[in-house]
Structure formats: C-alpha cells, structure tokens
mmCIF file with all atom_site columns, C-alpha atoms in Angstrom:
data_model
loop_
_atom_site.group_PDB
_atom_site.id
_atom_site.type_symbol
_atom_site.label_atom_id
_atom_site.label_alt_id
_atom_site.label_comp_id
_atom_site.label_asym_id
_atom_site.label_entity_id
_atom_site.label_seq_id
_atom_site.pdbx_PDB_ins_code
_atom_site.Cartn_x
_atom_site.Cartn_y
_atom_site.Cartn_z
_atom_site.occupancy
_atom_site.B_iso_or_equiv
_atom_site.pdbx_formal_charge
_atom_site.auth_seq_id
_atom_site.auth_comp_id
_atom_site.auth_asym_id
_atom_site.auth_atom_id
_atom_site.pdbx_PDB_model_num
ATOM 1   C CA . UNK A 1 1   ? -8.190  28.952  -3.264  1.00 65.00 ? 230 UNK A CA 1
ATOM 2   C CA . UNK A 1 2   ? -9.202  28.633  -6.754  1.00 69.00 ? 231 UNK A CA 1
ATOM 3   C CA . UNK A 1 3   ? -7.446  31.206  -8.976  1.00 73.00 ? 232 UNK A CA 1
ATOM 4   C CA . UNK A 1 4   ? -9.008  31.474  -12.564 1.00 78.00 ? 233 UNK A CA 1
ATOM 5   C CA . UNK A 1 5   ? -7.247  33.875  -15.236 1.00 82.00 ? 234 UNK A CA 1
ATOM 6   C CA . UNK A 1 6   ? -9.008  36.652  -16.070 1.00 84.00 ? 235 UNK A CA 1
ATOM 7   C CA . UNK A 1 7   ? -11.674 36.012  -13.384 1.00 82.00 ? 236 UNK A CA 1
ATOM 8   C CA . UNK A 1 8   ? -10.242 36.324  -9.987  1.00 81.00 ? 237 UNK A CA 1
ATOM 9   C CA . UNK A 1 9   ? -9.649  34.323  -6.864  1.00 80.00 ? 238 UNK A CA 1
ATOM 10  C CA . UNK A 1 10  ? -11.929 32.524  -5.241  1.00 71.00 ? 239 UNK A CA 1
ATOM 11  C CA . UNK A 1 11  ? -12.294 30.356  -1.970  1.00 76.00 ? 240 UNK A CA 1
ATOM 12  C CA . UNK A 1 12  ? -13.692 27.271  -2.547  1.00 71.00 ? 241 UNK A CA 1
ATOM 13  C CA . UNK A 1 13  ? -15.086 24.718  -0.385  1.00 71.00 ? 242 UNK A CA 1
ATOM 14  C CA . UNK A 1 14  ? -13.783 20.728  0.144   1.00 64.00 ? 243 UNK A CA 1
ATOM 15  C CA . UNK A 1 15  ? -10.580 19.205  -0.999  1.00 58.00 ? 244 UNK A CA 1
ATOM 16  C CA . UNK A 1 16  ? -8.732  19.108  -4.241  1.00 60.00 ? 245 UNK A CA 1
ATOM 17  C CA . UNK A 1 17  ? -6.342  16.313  -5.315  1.00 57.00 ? 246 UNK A CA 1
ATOM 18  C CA . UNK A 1 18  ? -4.179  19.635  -6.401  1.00 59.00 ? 247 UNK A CA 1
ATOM 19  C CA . UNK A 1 19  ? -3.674  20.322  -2.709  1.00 58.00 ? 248 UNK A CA 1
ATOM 20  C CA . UNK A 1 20  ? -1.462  17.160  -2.515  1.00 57.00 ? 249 UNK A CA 1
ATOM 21  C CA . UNK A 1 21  ? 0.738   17.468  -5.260  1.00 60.00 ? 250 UNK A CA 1
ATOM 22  C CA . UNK A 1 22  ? 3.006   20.240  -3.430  1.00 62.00 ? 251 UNK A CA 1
ATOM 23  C CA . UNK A 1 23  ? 3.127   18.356  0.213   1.00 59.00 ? 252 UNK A CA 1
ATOM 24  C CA . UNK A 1 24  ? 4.527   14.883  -2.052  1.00 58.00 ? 253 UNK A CA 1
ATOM 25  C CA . UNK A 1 25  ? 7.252   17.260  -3.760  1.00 58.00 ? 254 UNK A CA 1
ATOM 26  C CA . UNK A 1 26  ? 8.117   18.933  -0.157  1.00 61.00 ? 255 UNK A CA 1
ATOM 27  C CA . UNK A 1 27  ? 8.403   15.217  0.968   1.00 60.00 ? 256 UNK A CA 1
ATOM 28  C CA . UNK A 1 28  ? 10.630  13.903  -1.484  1.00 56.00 ? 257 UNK A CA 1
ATOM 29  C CA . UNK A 1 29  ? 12.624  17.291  -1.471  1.00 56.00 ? 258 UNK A CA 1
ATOM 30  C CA . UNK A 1 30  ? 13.439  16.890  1.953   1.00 57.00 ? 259 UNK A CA 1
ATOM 31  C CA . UNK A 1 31  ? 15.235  14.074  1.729   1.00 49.00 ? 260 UNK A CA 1
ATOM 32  C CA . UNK A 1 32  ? 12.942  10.494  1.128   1.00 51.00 ? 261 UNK A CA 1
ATOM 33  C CA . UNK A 1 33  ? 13.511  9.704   4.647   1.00 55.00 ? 262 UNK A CA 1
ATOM 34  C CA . UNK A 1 34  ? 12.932  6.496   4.871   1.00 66.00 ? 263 UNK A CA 1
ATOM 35  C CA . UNK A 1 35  ? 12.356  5.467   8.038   1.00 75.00 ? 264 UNK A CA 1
ATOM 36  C CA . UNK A 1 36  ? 9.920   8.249   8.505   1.00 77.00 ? 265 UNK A CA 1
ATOM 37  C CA . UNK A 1 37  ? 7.883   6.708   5.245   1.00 78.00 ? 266 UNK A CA 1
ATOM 38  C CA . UNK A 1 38  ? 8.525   3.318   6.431   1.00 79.00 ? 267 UNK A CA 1
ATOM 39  C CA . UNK A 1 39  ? 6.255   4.266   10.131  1.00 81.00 ? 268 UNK A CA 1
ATOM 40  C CA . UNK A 1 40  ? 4.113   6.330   7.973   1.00 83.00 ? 269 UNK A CA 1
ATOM 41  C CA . UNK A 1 41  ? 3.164   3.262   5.634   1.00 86.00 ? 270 UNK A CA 1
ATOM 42  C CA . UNK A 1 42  ? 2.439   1.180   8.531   1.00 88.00 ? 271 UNK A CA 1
ATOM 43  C CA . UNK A 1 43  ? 0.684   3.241   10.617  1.00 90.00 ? 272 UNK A CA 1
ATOM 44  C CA . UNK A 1 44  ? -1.496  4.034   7.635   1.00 93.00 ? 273 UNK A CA 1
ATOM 45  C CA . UNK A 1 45  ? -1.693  -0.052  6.732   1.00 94.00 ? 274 UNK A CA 1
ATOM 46  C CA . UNK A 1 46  ? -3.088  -0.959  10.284  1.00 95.00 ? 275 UNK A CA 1
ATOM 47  C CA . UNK A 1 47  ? -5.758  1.489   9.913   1.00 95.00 ? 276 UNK A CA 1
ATOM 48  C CA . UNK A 1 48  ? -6.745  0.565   6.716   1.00 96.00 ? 277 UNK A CA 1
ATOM 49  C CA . UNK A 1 49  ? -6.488  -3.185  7.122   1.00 97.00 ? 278 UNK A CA 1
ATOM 50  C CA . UNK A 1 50  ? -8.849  -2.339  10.567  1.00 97.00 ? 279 UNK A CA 1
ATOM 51  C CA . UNK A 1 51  ? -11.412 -0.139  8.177   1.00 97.00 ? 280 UNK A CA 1
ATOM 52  C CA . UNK A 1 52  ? -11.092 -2.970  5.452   1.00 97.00 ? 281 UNK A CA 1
ATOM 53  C CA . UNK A 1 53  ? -12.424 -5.866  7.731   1.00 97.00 ? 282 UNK A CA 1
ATOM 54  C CA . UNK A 1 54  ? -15.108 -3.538  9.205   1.00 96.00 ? 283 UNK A CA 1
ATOM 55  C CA . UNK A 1 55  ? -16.395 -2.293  5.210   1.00 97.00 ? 284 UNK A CA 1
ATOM 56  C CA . UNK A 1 56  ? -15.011 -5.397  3.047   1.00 97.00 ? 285 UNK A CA 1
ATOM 57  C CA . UNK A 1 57  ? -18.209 -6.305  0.763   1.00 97.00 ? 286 UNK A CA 1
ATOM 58  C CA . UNK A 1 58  ? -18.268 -9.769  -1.193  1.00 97.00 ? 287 UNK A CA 1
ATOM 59  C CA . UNK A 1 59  ? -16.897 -7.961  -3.889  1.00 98.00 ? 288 UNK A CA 1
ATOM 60  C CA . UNK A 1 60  ? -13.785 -6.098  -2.598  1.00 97.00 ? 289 UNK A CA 1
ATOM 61  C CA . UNK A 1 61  ? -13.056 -9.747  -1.303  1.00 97.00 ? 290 UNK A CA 1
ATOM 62  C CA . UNK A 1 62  ? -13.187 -10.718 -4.531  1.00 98.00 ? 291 UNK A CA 1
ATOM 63  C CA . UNK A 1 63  ? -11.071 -7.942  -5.763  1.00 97.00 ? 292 UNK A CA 1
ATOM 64  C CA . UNK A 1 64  ? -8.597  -8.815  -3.012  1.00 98.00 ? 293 UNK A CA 1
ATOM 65  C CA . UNK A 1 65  ? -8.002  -12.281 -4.105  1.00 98.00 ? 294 UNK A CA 1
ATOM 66  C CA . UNK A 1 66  ? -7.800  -11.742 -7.680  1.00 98.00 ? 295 UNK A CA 1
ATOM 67  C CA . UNK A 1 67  ? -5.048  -8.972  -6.986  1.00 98.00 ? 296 UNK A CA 1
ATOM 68  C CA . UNK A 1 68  ? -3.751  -11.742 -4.559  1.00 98.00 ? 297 UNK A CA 1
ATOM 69  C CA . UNK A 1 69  ? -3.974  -13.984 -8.070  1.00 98.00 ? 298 UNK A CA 1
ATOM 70  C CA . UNK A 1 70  ? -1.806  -11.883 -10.141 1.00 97.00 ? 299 UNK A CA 1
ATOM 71  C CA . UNK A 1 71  ? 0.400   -11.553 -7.041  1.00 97.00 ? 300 UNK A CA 1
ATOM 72  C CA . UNK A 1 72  ? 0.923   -15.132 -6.483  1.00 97.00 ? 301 UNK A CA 1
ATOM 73  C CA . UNK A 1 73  ? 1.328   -15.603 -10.616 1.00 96.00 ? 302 UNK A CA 1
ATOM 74  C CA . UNK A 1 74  ? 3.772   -12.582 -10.930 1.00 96.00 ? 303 UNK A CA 1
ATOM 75  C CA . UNK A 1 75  ? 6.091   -14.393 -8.159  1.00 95.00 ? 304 UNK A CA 1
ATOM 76  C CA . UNK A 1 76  ? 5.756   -17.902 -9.902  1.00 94.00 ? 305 UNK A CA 1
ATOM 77  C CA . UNK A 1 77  ? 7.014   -16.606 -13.037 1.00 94.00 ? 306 UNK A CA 1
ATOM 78  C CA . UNK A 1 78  ? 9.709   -15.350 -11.402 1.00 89.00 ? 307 UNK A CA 1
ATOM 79  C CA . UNK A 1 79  ? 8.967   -11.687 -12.941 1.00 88.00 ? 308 UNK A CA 1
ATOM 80  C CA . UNK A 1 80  ? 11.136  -8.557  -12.648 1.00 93.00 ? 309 UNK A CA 1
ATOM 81  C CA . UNK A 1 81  ? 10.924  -6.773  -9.347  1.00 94.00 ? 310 UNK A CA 1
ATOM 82  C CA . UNK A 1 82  ? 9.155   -3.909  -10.955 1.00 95.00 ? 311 UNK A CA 1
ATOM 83  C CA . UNK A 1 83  ? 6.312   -6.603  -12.088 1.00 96.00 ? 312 UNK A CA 1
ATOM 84  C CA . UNK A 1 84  ? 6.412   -7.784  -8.680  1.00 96.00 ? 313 UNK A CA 1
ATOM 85  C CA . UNK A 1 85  ? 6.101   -4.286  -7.005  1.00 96.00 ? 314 UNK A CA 1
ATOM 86  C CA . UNK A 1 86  ? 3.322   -3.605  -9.405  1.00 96.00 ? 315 UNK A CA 1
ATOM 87  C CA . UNK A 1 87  ? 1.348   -6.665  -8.122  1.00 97.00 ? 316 UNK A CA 1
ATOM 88  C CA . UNK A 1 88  ? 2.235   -6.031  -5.178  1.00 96.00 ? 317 UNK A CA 1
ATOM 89  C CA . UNK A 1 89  ? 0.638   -2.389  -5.214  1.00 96.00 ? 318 UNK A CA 1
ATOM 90  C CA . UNK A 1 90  ? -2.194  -3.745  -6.900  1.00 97.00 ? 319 UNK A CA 1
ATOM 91  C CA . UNK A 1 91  ? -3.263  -6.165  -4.108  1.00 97.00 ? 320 UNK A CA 1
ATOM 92  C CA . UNK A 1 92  ? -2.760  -3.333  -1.317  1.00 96.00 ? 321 UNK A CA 1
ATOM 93  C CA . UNK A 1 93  ? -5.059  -1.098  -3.514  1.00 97.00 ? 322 UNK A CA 1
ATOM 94  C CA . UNK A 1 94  ? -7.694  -3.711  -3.797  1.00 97.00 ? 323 UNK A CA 1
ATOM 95  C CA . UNK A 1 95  ? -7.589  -3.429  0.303   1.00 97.00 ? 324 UNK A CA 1
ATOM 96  C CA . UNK A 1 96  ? -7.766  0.787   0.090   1.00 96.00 ? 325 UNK A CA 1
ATOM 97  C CA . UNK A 1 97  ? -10.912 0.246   -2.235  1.00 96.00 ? 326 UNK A CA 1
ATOM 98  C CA . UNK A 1 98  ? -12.576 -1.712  0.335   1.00 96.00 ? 327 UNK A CA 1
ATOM 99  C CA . UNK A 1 99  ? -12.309 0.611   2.697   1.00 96.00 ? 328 UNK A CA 1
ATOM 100 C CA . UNK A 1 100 ? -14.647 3.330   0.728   1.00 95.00 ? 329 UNK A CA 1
ATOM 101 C CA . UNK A 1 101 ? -13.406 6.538   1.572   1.00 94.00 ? 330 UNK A CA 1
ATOM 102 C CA . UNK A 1 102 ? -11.761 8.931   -1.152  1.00 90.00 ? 331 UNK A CA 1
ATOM 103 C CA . UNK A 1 103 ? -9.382  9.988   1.203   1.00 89.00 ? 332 UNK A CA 1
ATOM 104 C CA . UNK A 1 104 ? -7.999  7.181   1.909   1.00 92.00 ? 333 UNK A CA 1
ATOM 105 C CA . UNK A 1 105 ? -7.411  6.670   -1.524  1.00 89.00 ? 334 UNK A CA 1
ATOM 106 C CA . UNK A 1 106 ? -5.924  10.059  -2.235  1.00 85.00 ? 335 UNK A CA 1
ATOM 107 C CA . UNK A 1 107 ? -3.299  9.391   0.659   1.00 87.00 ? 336 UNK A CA 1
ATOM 108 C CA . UNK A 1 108 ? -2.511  6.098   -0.846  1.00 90.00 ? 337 UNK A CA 1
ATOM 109 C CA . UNK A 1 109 ? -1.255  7.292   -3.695  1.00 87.00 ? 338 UNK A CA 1
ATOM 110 C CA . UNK A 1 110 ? 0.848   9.874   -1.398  1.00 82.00 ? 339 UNK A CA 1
ATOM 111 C CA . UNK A 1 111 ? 2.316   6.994   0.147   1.00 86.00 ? 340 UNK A CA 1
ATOM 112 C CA . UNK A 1 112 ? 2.885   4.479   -2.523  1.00 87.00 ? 341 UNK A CA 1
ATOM 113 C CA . UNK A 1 113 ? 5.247   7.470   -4.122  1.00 83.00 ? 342 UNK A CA 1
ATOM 114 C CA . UNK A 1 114 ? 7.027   8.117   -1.101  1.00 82.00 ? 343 UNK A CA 1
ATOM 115 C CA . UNK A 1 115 ? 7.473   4.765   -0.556  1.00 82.00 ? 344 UNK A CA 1
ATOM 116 C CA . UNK A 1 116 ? 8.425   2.651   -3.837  1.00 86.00 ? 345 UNK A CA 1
ATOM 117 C CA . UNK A 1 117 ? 11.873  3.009   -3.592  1.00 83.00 ? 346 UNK A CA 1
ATOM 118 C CA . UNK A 1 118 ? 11.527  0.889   -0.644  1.00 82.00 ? 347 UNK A CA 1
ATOM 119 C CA . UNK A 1 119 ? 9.196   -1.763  -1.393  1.00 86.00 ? 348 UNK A CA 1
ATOM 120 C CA . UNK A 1 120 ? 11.178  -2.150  -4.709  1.00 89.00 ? 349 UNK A CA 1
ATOM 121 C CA . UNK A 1 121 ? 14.095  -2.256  -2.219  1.00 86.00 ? 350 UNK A CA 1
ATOM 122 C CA . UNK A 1 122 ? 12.113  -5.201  0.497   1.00 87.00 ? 351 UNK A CA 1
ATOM 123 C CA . UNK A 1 123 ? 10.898  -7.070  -2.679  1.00 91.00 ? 352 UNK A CA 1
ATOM 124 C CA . UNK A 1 124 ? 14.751  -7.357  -3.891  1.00 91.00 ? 353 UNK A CA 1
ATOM 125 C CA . UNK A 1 125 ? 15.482  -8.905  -0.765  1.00 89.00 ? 354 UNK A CA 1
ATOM 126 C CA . UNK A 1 126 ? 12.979  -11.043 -0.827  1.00 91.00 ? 355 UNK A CA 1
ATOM 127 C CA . UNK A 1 127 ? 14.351  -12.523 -4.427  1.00 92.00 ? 356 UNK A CA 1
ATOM 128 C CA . UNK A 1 128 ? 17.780  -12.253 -2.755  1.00 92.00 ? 357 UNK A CA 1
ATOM 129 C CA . UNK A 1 129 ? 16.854  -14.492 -0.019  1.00 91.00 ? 358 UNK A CA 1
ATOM 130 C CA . UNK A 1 130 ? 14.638  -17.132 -2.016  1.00 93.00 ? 359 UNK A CA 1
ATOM 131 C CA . UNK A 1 131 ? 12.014  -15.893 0.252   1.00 91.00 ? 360 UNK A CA 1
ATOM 132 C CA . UNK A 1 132 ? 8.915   -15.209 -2.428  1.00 93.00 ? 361 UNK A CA 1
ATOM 133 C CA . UNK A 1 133 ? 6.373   -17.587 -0.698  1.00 93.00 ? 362 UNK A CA 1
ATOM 134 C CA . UNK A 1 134 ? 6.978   -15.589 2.078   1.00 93.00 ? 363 UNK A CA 1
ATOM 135 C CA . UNK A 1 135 ? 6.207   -12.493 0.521   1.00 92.00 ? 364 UNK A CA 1
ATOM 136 C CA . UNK A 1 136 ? 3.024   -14.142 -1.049  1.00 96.00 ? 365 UNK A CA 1
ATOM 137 C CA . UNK A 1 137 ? 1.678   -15.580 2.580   1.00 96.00 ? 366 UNK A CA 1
ATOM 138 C CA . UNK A 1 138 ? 2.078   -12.185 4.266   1.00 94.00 ? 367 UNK A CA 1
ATOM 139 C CA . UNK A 1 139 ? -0.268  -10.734 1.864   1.00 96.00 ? 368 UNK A CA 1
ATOM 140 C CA . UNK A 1 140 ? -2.179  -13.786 1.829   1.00 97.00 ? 369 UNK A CA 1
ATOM 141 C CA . UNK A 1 141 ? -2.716  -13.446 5.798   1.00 97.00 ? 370 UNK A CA 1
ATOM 142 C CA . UNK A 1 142 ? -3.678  -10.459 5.688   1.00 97.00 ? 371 UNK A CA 1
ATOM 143 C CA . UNK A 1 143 ? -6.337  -11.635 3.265   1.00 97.00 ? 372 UNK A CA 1
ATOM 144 C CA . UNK A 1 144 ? -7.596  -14.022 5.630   1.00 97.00 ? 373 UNK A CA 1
ATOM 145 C CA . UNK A 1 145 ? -7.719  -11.597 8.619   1.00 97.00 ? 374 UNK A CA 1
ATOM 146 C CA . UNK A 1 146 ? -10.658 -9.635  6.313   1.00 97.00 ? 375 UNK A CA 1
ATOM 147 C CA . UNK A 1 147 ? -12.530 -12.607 5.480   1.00 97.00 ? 376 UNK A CA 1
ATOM 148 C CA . UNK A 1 148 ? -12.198 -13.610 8.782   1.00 97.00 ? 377 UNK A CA 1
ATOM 149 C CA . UNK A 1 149 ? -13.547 -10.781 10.684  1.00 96.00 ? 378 UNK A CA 1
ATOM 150 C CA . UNK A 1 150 ? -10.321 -10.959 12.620  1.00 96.00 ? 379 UNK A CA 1
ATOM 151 C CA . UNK A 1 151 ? -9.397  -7.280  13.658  1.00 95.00 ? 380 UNK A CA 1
ATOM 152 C CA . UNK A 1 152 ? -7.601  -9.227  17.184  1.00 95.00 ? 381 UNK A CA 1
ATOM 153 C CA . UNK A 1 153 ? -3.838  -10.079 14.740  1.00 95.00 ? 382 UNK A CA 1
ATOM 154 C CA . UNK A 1 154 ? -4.031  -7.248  12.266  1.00 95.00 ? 383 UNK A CA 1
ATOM 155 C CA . UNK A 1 155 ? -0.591  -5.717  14.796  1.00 91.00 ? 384 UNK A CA 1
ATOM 156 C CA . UNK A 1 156 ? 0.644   -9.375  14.257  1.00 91.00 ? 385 UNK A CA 1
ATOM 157 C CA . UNK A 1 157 ? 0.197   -9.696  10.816  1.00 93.00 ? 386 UNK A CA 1
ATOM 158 C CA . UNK A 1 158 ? 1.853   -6.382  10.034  1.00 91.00 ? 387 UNK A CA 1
ATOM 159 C CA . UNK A 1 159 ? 3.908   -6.607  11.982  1.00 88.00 ? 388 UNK A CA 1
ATOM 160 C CA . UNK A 1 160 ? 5.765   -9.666  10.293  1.00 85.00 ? 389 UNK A CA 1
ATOM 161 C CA . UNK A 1 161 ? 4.795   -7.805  6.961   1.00 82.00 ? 390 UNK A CA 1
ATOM 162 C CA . UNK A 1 162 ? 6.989   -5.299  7.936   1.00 83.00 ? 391 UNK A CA 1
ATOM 163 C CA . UNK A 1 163 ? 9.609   -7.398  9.199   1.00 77.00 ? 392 UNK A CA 1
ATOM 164 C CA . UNK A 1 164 ? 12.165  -6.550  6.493   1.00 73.00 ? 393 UNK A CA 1
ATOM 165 C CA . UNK A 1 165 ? 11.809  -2.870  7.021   1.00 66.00 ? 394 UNK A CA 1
ATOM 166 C CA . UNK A 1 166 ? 12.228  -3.518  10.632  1.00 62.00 ? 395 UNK A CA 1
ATOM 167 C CA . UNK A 1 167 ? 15.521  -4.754  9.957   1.00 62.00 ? 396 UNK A CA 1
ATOM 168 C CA . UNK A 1 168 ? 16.324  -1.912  8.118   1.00 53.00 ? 397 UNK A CA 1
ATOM 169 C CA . UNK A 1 169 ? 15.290  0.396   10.648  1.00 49.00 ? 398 UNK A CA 1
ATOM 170 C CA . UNK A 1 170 ? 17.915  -0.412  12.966  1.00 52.00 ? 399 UNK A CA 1
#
C-alpha cells in the first residue's frame, strides 16, 4: 500500500525497499539470534555463489578480484577489524552483483545487518588465532570456484568458510 497525505491509499504493484525495513527491525528485536542468521547467511551464500558462477561476466570477475585486492591489502596492513569486515563485505558484494538480480541485492543488505555482529565476531578470531591468510584463501577459493566454472565444491568451499561459525554453533 502506498499511503500519500492528502490523497488517499493506494495499492500499488511490485516491491519496495520500504517493505524491508520493518521485517530487519522485527529481526533484530527478537533477539539477533545468531545461529538462526548464521544458517540464514549460508544458505543464502551457496545460492548466490551457485547463481554467481552461472551469470559471472568478465567484469564482475574483475570486480571480484579487485574487492579480493583490497581484501588481501586490508589484512597485510594488519587493519582494524572494522577495516577488515568492511573488505570483507565488499568482496561478498562484488559476488551479489554478479549475480544480477535486485533482489538478491536487497536481501543482502538484510543479511549483512543481521549478521555483522558476527562476522566482526569470526574476523576477531581470526586475528586472535594468527589465522588471516586463512581468512584471505577462503575468499580467494571461492574466487576460483567462479572462474572456474566449478559449481561441484561450492558445499566444500563454504563449508570451510563457515568453519568458525560452525564452531560456534555447537
């Protein structure tokens, strides 16, 4: 519905990006549960890595690997985990561009709310541990699976990208 002052309401048809806004706040109000946003994320990153090596065009991989760039830079500086998270989001981005559909992109932005807290969380423990180039590979590999054509290890790949939420699951 489309309710204009002085005007009236109106049923309109489509989607509006307004139509999210109050299912994020019910989200968070509920509670940020995050091993509900943890499955979520995943289950939306396998689908979207699968779409992404279907639709990739010479350009998105080119996107890709410059956000992989300012990844791999960002963890060689050693920069704050926000900086980190930020390049971070920036590579899986790149990916939800190749894809080409707007609501995809609309949900991403669902998700990457819901879920910062945690990433910010999984990136701290990946300074914690010294474990940085293995942050960097995963996206990396995931990367390569696109360029690749390789839809057979995109369960694999995630599944060790998710590895430190795993952990936290139990």
């Amino acid at each position: 519905l489309d309710i204009r002052r002085a005007e009236g309401t109106f049923v309109v048809e489509g989607f509006s990006d307004r139509m999210l806004d109050p299912m994020v706040y019910g989200l968070i109000l509920e509670g940020g549960n995050s091993p509900a946003i943890i499955e979520l994320r995943k289950l939306f990153e396998v689908g979207t890595l699968k779409l992404a090596i279907e639709k990739a065009s010479e350009e998105d991989i080119k996107r890709m690997r410059e956000a992989l760039e300012t990844l791999r830079i960002a963890i060689e500086k050693r920069l704050d985990t926000e900086e980190i998270l930020d390049a971070d989001i920036r590579f899986h981005k790149a990916l939800e561009h190749a894809v080409n559909n707007p609501l995809v992109d609309k949900i991403s932005v669902v998700i990457e709310r819901l879920s910062r807290l945690t990433r910010a969380r999984a990136i701290e423990h990946f300074i914690k541990e010294n474990k940085m180039d293995e942050l960097f590979e995963m996206h990396e590999k995931m990367l390569n699976l696109i360029i690749e054509s390789n839809e057979a290890s995109v369960a694999e790949v995630l599944d060790e990208h998710f590895k430190y939420w795993k952990n936290e699951l139990k």
